[in-house]
CSV table of C-alpha atoms in Angstrom, one decimal:
chain,number,residue,atom,x,y,z
A,1,UNK,CA,-11.0,24.5,106.5
A,2,UNK,CA,-11.3,22.5,103.3
A,3,UNK,CA,-15.1,22.9,103.3
A,4,UNK,CA,-14.8,26.7,103.8
A,5,UNK,CA,-12.5,26.9,100.8
A,6,UNK,CA,-14.9,24.9,98.7
A,7,UNK,CA,-17.8,27.1,99.8
A,8,UNK,CA,-15.8,30.3,98.9
A,9,UNK,CA,-15.1,28.9,95.4
A,10,UNK,CA,-18.8,28.2,95.0
A,11,UNK,CA,-19.8,31.7,96.0
A,12,UNK,CA,-17.2,33.3,93.7
A,13,UNK,CA,-18.4,31.1,90.8
A,14,UNK,CA,-22.0,32.1,91.5
A,15,UNK,CA,-21.1,35.8,91.5
A,16,UNK,CA,-19.2,35.5,88.2
A,17,UNK,CA,-22.0,33.6,86.7
A,18,UNK,CA,-24.6,36.2,87.8
A,19,UNK,CA,-22.5,39.1,86.5
A,20,UNK,CA,-22.0,37.4,83.1
A,21,UNK,CA,-18.8,37.1,81.0
A,22,UNK,CA,-16.1,39.7,81.6
A,23,UNK,CA,-15.4,41.8,78.5
A,24,UNK,CA,-11.7,41.4,79.2
A,25,UNK,CA,-12.0,37.6,78.7
A,26,UNK,CA,-13.8,38.1,75.4
A,27,UNK,CA,-11.1,40.5,74.1
A,28,UNK,CA,-8.4,38.0,75.3
A,29,UNK,CA,-10.1,35.3,73.1
A,30,UNK,CA,-10.4,37.5,70.0
A,31,UNK,CA,-6.8,38.8,70.5
A,32,UNK,CA,-5.6,35.2,70.5
A,33,UNK,CA,-7.5,34.4,67.4
A,34,UNK,CA,-6.3,37.4,65.5
A,35,UNK,CA,-2.7,36.8,66.6
A,36,UNK,CA,-2.9,33.2,65.3
A,37,UNK,CA,-4.2,34.5,61.9
A,38,UNK,CA,-1.8,37.4,61.2
A,39,UNK,CA,1.2,36.5,63.3
A,40,UNK,CA,2.7,37.9,66.4
A,41,UNK,CA,4.9,40.3,64.4
A,42,UNK,CA,1.8,42.0,62.9
A,43,UNK,CA,-0.6,41.9,65.9
A,44,UNK,CA,0.7,45.2,67.5
A,45,UNK,CA,-0.6,47.0,64.4
A,46,UNK,CA,-4.2,46.1,65.3
A,47,UNK,CA,-6.4,47.9,67.8
A,48,UNK,CA,-9.9,47.1,69.0
A,49,UNK,CA,-12.4,49.7,67.9
A,50,UNK,CA,-14.6,50.9,70.7
A,51,UNK,CA,-17.2,52.3,68.3
A,52,UNK,CA,-17.6,49.2,66.2
A,53,UNK,CA,-17.3,46.3,68.5
A,54,UNK,CA,-20.7,45.0,69.7
A,55,UNK,CA,-22.7,42.0,70.8
A,56,UNK,CA,-26.3,40.9,69.8
A,57,UNK,CA,-29.0,39.4,71.9
A,58,UNK,CA,-32.7,38.9,71.8
A,59,UNK,CA,-34.8,41.1,74.2
A,60,UNK,CA,-37.8,39.9,76.2
A,61,UNK,CA,-40.1,41.2,73.4
A,62,UNK,CA,-38.2,39.0,70.9
A,63,UNK,CA,-36.4,41.9,69.2
A,64,UNK,CA,-32.7,41.7,68.2
A,65,UNK,CA,-30.7,44.2,70.2
A,66,UNK,CA,-27.1,45.3,69.5
A,67,UNK,CA,-25.0,47.0,72.1
A,68,UNK,CA,-21.4,48.3,72.2
A,69,UNK,CA,-19.3,45.8,74.2
A,70,UNK,CA,-16.4,47.9,75.4
A,71,UNK,CA,-18.8,50.1,77.4
A,72,UNK,CA,-19.4,47.2,79.7
A,73,UNK,CA,-17.2,45.2,82.2
A,74,UNK,CA,-19.4,42.2,81.8
A,75,UNK,CA,-22.1,41.0,79.4
A,76,UNK,CA,-24.9,38.7,80.1
A,77,UNK,CA,-24.6,35.1,78.9
A,78,UNK,CA,-27.8,35.2,76.8
A,79,UNK,CA,-26.1,36.8,73.7
A,80,UNK,CA,-26.3,35.4,70.2
A,81,UNK,CA,-23.1,36.8,68.6
A,82,UNK,CA,-20.1,39.0,69.5
A,83,UNK,CA,-18.5,41.1,66.8
A,84,UNK,CA,-15.1,42.6,67.6
A,85,UNK,CA,-13.7,45.1,65.1
A,86,UNK,CA,-9.9,45.5,64.9
A,87,UNK,CA,-8.5,48.6,63.2
A,88,UNK,CA,-5.4,47.8,61.1
A,89,UNK,CA,-2.9,50.6,60.7
A,90,UNK,CA,0.5,49.4,59.4
A,91,UNK,CA,2.2,52.8,59.7
A,92,UNK,CA,5.4,51.6,58.0
A,93,UNK,CA,3.5,51.9,54.7
A,94,UNK,CA,1.4,55.0,54.2
A,95,UNK,CA,-2.2,54.3,53.4
A,96,UNK,CA,-2.2,50.7,54.6
A,97,UNK,CA,-5.1,50.6,56.9
A,98,UNK,CA,-8.4,48.8,57.2
A,99,UNK,CA,-10.7,46.9,59.6
A,100,UNK,CA,-11.1,43.2,60.4
A,101,UNK,CA,-13.9,41.6,62.2
A,102,UNK,CA,-13.5,38.7,64.6
A,103,UNK,CA,-17.0,37.2,65.2
A,104,UNK,CA,-17.8,34.7,68.0
A,105,UNK,CA,-20.9,32.6,68.5
A,106,UNK,CA,-22.8,32.1,71.8
A,107,UNK,CA,-20.1,29.6,72.9
A,108,UNK,CA,-17.3,32.1,72.4
A,109,UNK,CA,-16.1,30.1,69.4
A,110,UNK,CA,-15.1,31.6,66.0
A,111,UNK,CA,-18.3,32.1,64.0
A,112,UNK,CA,-16.6,32.4,60.6
A,113,UNK,CA,-13.1,32.8,59.3
A,114,UNK,CA,-12.0,36.5,59.4
A,115,UNK,CA,-11.5,38.2,56.1
A,116,UNK,CA,-7.8,39.0,55.9
A,117,UNK,CA,-7.7,40.4,52.3
A,118,UNK,CA,-6.8,43.8,53.7
A,119,UNK,CA,-3.6,42.3,55.1
A,120,UNK,CA,-1.2,41.6,52.2
A,121,UNK,CA,0.5,38.2,52.2
A,122,UNK,CA,3.9,39.7,52.1
A,123,UNK,CA,3.3,41.2,55.5
A,124,UNK,CA,1.9,38.0,57.0
A,125,UNK,CA,4.9,36.0,55.6
A,126,UNK,CA,7.4,38.8,56.5
A,127,UNK,CA,8.5,39.3,52.9
A,128,UNK,CA,9.5,42.6,51.1
A,129,UNK,CA,6.6,44.7,49.9
A,130,UNK,CA,5.7,43.8,46.3
A,131,UNK,CA,3.5,46.8,45.5
A,132,UNK,CA,4.8,48.9,42.5
A,133,UNK,CA,6.4,52.1,43.7
A,134,UNK,CA,4.6,55.4,43.9
A,135,UNK,CA,6.8,56.7,41.2
A,136,UNK,CA,6.0,53.8,38.9
A,137,UNK,CA,2.3,54.3,39.6
A,138,UNK,CA,2.5,58.0,38.7
A,139,UNK,CA,4.3,57.2,35.4
A,140,UNK,CA,1.6,54.8,34.5
A,141,UNK,CA,-1.3,57.1,35.6
A,142,UNK,CA,0.0,60.1,33.7
A,143,UNK,CA,-0.3,58.1,30.4
A,144,UNK,CA,-3.9,57.2,31.1
A,145,UNK,CA,-5.3,60.7,31.6
A,146,UNK,CA,-7.3,62.0,28.7
A,147,UNK,CA,-7.5,65.7,29.6
A,148,UNK,CA,-4.8,68.4,29.6
A,149,UNK,CA,-3.5,68.7,33.2
A,150,UNK,CA,-2.9,71.7,35.5
A,151,UNK,CA,-1.8,69.4,38.3
A,152,UNK,CA,-1.5,65.6,38.9
A,153,UNK,CA,-1.7,64.4,42.5
A,154,UNK,CA,0.8,62.0,44.0
A,155,UNK,CA,-0.5,58.4,44.0
A,156,UNK,CA,-2.5,57.5,47.1
A,157,UNK,CA,-2.5,54.0,48.4
A,158,UNK,CA,-5.8,52.8,49.8
A,159,UNK,CA,-7.7,49.6,50.5
A,160,UNK,CA,-10.8,49.4,48.3
A,161,UNK,CA,-13.4,47.3,50.0
A,162,UNK,CA,-15.5,46.6,46.9
A,163,UNK,CA,-12.6,44.7,45.2
A,164,UNK,CA,-11.0,43.6,48.5
A,165,UNK,CA,-7.6,44.9,47.4
A,166,UNK,CA,-5.1,47.8,47.5
A,167,UNK,CA,-5.1,50.4,44.8
A,168,UNK,CA,-3.2,53.6,43.9
A,169,UNK,CA,-5.5,56.5,43.0
A,170,UNK,CA,-4.3,59.6,41.1
A,171,UNK,CA,-6.2,62.7,40.3
A,172,UNK,CA,-5.7,64.9,37.2
A,173,UNK,CA,-6.8,68.4,38.2
A,174,UNK,CA,-7.8,71.0,35.6
A,175,UNK,CA,-9.3,74.5,35.9
A,176,UNK,CA,-12.1,75.8,33.7
A,177,UNK,CA,-14.3,78.8,33.5
A,178,UNK,CA,-18.0,78.4,33.7
A,179,UNK,CA,-20.1,81.6,33.5
A,180,UNK,CA,-17.1,83.5,34.7
A,181,UNK,CA,-16.5,81.2,37.7
A,182,UNK,CA,-13.5,78.9,38.1
A,183,UNK,CA,-14.5,75.3,38.1
A,184,UNK,CA,-12.3,72.4,39.2
A,185,UNK,CA,-12.5,69.2,37.2
A,186,UNK,CA,-10.9,66.0,38.4
A,187,UNK,CA,-10.1,63.0,36.2
A,188,UNK,CA,-9.3,60.1,38.5
A,189,UNK,CA,-7.7,56.8,37.7
A,190,UNK,CA,-7.4,53.8,40.0
A,191,UNK,CA,-4.5,51.3,39.5
A,192,UNK,CA,-3.9,47.8,40.9
A,193,UNK,CA,-1.2,48.3,43.6
A,194,UNK,CA,0.6,45.1,42.6
A,195,UNK,CA,0.6,45.3,38.8
A,196,UNK,CA,-0.3,48.9,37.9
A,197,UNK,CA,-3.2,47.7,35.8
A,198,UNK,CA,-6.0,50.2,35.2
A,199,UNK,CA,-9.0,49.2,37.3
A,200,UNK,CA,-11.2,52.3,37.0
A,201,UNK,CA,-11.4,55.8,35.6
A,202,UNK,CA,-14.0,58.5,36.3
A,203,UNK,CA,-14.5,62.2,36.3
A,204,UNK,CA,-15.5,64.4,39.2
A,205,UNK,CA,-17.1,67.8,38.4
A,206,UNK,CA,-18.0,70.2,41.2
A,207,UNK,CA,-18.1,67.4,43.7
A,208,UNK,CA,-20.3,65.2,41.5
A,209,UNK,CA,-18.8,61.9,40.2
A,210,UNK,CA,-19.4,60.7,36.6
A,211,UNK,CA,-18.5,57.1,36.0
């Protein structure tokens, strides 16, 4: 009886090996890593992206191939890297959303530390939000516009990848006539969400941006 059990275990092990690594196992690993980085209280606000998550391997003709991972139940063991994209959407604060990569090597170990700049420290440490208020951002923005306004938009919170930080953006809308046609001009300012400091100002004319 004992020998039959051992034989069965060997057969199961062989089948699993032949089929490769279950995708569910990979996601369990990346879930655990992300949970340890952002905290159990924040983890529910992350969701694996089916469109972005993928793995890389070298084909028989030595070309690097990338395939979506969630389309498969198992992946072969001859992969180089696995990249799992987590969409972050903290719906308690409008506009707080971004994406975070968890990258694994061929041994299913963390390839590099994930970039958590899009997750404010006050959330990770369960502290009150320390962004300036939208009202304060609007007061600051209104003083920075150069042109006479027809309408000023409410501040919009967003994560700006190029500076790896959160900003408030406001648009100053003005209408002008050009050859008898109404033209919308936008004067846009971007403010640091923590301090209200002016980060950028540019004009948009008929969909074209002038910086």
